[in-house]
Coordinates of C-alpha atoms and ligand atoms in Angstrom, one line a residue:
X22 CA 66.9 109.9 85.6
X23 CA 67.2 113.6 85.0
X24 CA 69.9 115.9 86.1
X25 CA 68.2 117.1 89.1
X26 CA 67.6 113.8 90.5
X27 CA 69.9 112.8 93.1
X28 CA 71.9 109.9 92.6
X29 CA 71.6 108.6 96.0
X30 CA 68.4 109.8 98.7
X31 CA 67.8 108.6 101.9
X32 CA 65.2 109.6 104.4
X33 CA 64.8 108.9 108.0
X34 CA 67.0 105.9 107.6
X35 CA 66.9 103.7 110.9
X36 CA 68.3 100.3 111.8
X37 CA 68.2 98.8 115.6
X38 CA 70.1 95.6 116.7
X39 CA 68.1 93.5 119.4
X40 CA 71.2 93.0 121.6
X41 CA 71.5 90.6 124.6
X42 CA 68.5 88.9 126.7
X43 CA 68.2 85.8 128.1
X44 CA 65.4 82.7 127.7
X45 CA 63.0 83.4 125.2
X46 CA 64.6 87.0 124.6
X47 CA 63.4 88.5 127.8
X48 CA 65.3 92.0 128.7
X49 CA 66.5 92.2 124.9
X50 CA 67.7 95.6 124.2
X51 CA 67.6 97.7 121.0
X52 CA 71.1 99.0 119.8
X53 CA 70.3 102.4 117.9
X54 CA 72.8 102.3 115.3
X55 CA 71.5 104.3 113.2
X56 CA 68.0 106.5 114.3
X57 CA 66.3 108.9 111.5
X58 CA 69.5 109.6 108.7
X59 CA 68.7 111.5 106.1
X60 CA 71.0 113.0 102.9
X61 CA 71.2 113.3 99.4
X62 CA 74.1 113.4 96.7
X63 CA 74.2 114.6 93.4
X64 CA 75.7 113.3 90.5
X65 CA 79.2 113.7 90.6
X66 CA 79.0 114.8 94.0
X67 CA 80.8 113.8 97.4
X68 CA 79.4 113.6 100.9
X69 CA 81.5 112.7 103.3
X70 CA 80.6 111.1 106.5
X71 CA 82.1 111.7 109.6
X72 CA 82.1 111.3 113.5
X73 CA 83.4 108.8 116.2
X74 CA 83.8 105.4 116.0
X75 CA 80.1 103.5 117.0
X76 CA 78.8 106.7 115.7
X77 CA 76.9 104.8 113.1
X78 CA 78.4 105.8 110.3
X79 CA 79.6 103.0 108.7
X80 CA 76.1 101.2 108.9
X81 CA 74.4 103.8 107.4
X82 CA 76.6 102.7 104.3
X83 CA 75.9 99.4 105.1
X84 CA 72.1 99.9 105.2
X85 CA 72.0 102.0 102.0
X86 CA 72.9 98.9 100.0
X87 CA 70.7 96.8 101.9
X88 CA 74.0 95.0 103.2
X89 CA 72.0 95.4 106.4
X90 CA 68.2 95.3 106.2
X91 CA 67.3 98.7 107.9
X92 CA 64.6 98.8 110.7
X93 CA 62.9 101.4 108.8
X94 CA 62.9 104.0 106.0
X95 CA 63.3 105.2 102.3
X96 CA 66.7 105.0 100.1
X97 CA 66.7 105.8 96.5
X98 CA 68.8 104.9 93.5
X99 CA 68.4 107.7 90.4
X100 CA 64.9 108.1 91.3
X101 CA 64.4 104.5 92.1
X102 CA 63.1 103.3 95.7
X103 CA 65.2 99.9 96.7
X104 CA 64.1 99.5 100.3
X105 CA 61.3 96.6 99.9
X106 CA 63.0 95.7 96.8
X107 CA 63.0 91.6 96.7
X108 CA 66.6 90.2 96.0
X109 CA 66.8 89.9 92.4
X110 CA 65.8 93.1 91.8
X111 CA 67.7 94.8 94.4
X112 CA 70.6 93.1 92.6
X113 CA 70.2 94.3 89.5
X114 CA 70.0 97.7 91.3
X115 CA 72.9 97.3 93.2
X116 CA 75.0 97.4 90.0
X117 CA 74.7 101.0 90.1
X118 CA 76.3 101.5 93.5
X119 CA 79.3 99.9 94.4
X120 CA 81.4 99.5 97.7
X121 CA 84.9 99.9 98.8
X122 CA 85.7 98.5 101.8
X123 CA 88.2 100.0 104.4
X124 CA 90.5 96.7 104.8
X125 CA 90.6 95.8 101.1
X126 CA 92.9 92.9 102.4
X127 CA 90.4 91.2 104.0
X128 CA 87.7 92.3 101.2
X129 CA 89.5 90.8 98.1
X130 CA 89.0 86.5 97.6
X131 CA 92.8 85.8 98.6
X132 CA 92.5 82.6 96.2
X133 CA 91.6 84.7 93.2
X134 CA 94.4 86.6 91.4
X135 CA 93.8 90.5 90.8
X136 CA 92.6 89.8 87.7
X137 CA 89.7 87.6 88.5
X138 CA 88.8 89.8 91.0
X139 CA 88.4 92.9 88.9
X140 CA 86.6 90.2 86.2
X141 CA 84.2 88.6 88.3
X142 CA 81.3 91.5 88.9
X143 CA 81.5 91.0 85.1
X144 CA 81.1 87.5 85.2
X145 CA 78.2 87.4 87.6
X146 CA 76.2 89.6 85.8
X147 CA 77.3 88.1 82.0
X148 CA 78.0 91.5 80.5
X149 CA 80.0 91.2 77.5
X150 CA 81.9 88.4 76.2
X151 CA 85.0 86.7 77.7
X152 CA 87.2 88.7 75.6
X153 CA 85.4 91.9 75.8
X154 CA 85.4 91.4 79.9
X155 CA 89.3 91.0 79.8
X156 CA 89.3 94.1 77.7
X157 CA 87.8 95.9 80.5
X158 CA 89.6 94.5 83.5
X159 CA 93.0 95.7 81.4
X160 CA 91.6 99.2 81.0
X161 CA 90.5 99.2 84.4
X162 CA 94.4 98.1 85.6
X163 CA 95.5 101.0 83.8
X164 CA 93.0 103.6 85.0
X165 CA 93.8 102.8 88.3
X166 CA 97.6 102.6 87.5
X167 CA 98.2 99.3 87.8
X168 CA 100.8 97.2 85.6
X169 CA 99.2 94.4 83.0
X170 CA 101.3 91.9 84.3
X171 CA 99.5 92.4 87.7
X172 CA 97.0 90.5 86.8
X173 CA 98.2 87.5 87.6
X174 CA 99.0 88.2 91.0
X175 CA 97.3 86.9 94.2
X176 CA 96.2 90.0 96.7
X177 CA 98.9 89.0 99.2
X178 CA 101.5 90.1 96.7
X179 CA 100.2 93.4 96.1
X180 CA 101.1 96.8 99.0
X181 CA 98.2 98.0 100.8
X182 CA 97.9 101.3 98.6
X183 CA 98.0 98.3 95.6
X184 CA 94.9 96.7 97.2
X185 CA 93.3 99.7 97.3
X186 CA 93.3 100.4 93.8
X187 CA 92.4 97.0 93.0
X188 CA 89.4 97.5 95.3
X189 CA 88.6 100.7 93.4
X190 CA 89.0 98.6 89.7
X191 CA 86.6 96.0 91.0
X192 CA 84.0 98.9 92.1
X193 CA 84.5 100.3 88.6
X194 CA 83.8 96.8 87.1
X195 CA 80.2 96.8 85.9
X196 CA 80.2 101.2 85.7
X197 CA 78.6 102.6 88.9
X198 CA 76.9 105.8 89.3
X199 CA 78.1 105.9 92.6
X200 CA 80.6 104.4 95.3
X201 CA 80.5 103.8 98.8
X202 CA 83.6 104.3 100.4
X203 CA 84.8 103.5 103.8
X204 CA 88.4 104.8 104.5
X205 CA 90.8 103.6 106.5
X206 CA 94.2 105.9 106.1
X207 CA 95.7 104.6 109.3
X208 CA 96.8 101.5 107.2
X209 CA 98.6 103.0 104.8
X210 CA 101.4 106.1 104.6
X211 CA 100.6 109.4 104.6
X212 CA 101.9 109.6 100.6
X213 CA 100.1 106.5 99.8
X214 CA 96.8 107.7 101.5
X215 CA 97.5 110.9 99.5
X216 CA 97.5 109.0 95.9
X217 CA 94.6 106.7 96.6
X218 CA 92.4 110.0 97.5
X219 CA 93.5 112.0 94.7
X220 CA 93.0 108.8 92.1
X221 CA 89.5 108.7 93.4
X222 CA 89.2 112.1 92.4
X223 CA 90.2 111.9 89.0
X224 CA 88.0 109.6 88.4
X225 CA 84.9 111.1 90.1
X226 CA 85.8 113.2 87.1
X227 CA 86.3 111.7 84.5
X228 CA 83.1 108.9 85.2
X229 CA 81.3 111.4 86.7
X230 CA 80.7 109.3 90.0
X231 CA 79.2 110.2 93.4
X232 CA 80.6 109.0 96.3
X233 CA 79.4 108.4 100.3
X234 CA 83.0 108.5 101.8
X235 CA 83.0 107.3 105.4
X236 CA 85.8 108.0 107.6
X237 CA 86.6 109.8 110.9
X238 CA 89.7 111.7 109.2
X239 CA 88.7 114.8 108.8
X240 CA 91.9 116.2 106.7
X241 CA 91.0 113.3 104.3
X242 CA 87.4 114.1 104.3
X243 CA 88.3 118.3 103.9
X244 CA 90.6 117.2 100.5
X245 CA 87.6 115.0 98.9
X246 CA 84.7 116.0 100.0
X247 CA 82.0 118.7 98.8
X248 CA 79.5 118.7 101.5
X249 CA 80.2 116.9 104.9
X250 CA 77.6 115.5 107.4
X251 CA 78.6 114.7 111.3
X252 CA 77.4 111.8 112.9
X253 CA 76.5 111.6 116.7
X254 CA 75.1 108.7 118.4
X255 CA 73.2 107.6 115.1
X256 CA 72.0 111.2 113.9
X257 CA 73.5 113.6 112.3
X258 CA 74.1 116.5 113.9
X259 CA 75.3 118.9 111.3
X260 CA 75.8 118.9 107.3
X261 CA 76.9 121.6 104.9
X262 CA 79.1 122.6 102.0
X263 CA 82.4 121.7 103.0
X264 CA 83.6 125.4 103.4
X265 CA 80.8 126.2 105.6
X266 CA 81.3 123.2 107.9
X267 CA 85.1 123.3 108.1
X268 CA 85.0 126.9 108.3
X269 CA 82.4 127.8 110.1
X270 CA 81.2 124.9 112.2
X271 CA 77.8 125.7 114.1
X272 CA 77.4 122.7 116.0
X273 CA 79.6 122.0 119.7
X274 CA 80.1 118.6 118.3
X275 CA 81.6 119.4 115.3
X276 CA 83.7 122.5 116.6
X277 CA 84.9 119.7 118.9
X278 CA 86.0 117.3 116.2
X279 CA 87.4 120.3 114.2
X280 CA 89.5 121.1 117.6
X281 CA 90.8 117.7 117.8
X282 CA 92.4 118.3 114.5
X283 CA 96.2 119.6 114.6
X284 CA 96.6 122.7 112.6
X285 CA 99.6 122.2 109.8
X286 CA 100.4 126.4 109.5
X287 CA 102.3 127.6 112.8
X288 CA 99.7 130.7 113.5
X289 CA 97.0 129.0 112.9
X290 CA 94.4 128.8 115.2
X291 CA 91.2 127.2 116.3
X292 CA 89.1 127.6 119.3
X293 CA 89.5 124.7 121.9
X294 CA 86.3 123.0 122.7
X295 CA 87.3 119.8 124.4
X296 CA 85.2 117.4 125.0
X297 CA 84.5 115.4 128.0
X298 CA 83.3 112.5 129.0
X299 CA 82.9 109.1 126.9
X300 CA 80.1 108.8 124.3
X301 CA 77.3 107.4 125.9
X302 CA 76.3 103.8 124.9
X303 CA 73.5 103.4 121.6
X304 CA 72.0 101.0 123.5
X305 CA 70.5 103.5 126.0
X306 CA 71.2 107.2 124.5
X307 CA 70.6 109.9 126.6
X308 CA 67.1 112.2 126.8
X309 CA 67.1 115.5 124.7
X310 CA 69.6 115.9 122.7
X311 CA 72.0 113.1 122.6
X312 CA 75.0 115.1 123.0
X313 CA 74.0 117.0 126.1
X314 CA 76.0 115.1 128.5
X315 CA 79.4 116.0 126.9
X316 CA 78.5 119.7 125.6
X317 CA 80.0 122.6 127.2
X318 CA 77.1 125.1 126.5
X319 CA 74.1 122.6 127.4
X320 CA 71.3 124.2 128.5
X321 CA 68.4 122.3 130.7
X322 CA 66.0 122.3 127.4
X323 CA 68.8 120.3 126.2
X324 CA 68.0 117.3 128.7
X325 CA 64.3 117.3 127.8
X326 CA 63.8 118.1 124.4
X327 CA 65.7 116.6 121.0
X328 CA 66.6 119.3 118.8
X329 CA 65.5 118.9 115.2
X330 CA 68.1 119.0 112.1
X331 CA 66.9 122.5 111.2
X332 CA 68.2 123.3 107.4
X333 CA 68.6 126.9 106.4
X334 CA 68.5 128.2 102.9
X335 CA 71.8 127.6 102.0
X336 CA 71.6 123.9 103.0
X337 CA 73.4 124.0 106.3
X338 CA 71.5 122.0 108.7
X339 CA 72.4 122.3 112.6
X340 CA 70.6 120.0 115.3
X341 CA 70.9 122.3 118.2
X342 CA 68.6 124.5 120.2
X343 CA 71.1 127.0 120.9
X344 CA 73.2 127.1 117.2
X345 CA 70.1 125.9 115.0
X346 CA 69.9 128.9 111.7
X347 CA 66.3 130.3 110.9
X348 CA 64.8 127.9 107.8
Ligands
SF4_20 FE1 74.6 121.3 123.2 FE2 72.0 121.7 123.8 FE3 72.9 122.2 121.3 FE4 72.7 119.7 122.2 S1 71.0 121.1 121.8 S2 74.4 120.6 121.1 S3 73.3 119.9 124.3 S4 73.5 123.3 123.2

């Protein structure tokens, strides 16, 4: 893999759920979790990913690692196509990209102690010897500023911001070139939250990883993130630096998000878009552009006609007839 080579690609990324039906499957419906996602990220890069809940977001993570078999489309590992990729290859693949989960309660073997845990990736794929493995897993404890004698512990004895940073050592296990990330800071205090983040960063750093980070927090996703892409209703609907997006956001949808947001300085001020309306089900999105029937400057193309992710030269892309830059 050469520098230029993303770590990560993905193009046109889709993945349907048949939902309901009766005898036989008659009057099955297609859930369109995900319809026609496409990103990269560089090495030691961060995209975050952002939008609703049922927005899609989290299976596109789950679909980049084949956790999900998508419906259809391309993802790449340094240079390397997985999708089609049988299972023991894909395996060998998936060493390079690793997952944290958002509950890492419910993620980590409860019957395993914390040092198990961070061992086993090791184990499973017999790198190094016994003793070299437990060299690593105490290296890893430190990195992620955990005591040594923490290793003995079971998961239900370590605090949620604890869990997290043994989810984060057992990511690190085998040396990814990349994370996945789904982020859950509602489960832990604003401090903690703040300490997790900032560890990832440190050691984005220092191992030069790239991260997906998935979360509908968009303070969280401001602080780590170096470009940012919006999900709506299994699209995205706007990605750019993260300046450019917070900054000046281009799509209604994401000025929305961005209005939902308190704003910590006293004069500070953002324009009020509100939105209205729910989101309209995946199961039977609307015509046009998805987002018509909850945008305030919709304009009757916008019922017909689906708006293309239109990328300008400075790679912010906009899906939106009325906001969409010149290529
Ligand atoms: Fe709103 Fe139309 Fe733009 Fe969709 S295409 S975001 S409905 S203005």
């Amino acid at each position: 893999m050469n520098a230029e080579t993303p770590v990560l690609q993905v193009r046109d990324l889709v993945k349907h759920y048949s939902v309901g039906g009766g005898f036989f499957g008659r009057g099955r419906k297609q859930l369109r979790a995900v319809d026609g996602v496409s990103f990269s990220i560089g090495q030691g890069e961060t995209l975050g990913l952002v939008g609703e809940s049922g927005c899609g977001k989290s299976t596109v993570g789950k679909a980049v690692l084949r956790l999900v078999e998508p419906t259809s489309g391309h993802v790449s590992l340094e240079g390397e196509e997985i999708t089609g990729l049988g299972s023991a290859a894909l395996r060998g693949r998936r060493k390079r990209m690793q997952v944290i989960f958002q509950d890492p309660y419910s993620s980590l073997n409860p019957r395993m102690t914390a040092g198990e845990i961070v061992q086993e990736p090791l184990i499973n794929f017999d790198i190094g010897s016994r003793a070299e493995q437990r060299d690593r897993v105490a290296m890893l404890f430190a990195r992620v500023g955990l005591r040594p004698d923490q290793r003995a512990n079971y998961p239900h004895e370590f605090s949620g911001g604890q869990r997290q940073r043994l989810g984060i050592a057992r990511a690190l296990a085998l040396g990814p070139s990349g994370i996945i990330g789904y982020y859950q800071g509602a489960a832990l205090d604003v401090s903690v939250q703040a300490q997790v983040i900032n560890l990832m960063m440190d050691l984005q750093q220092e191992f030069g990883l790239s991260y997906l980070f998935v979360a509908h927090d968009l303070g969280v996703v401001e602080h780590i993130s170096h470009r940012v892409a919006v999900m709506y209703l299994g699209k995205i609907v706007e990605i750019a630096a993260r300046a450019a997006l917070f900054e000046t956001p281009r799509h209604p949808y994401t000025e929305a998000l961005l209005a939902a947001v308190p704003v910590s300085h006293p004069r500070a001020r953002r324009a009020r878009t509100v939105l209205t309306g729910d989101v309209p089900s995946p199961i039977n999105p609307p015509t046009g552009c998805r987002f018509h029937t909850r945008c305030p400057i919709a304009v009757a193309r916008c019922r017909q006609e689906e708006p293309p992710l239109v990328v300008d030269a400075s790679g912010h892309g906009v899906a939106c007839h009325l906001r969409a830059a010149t290529a």
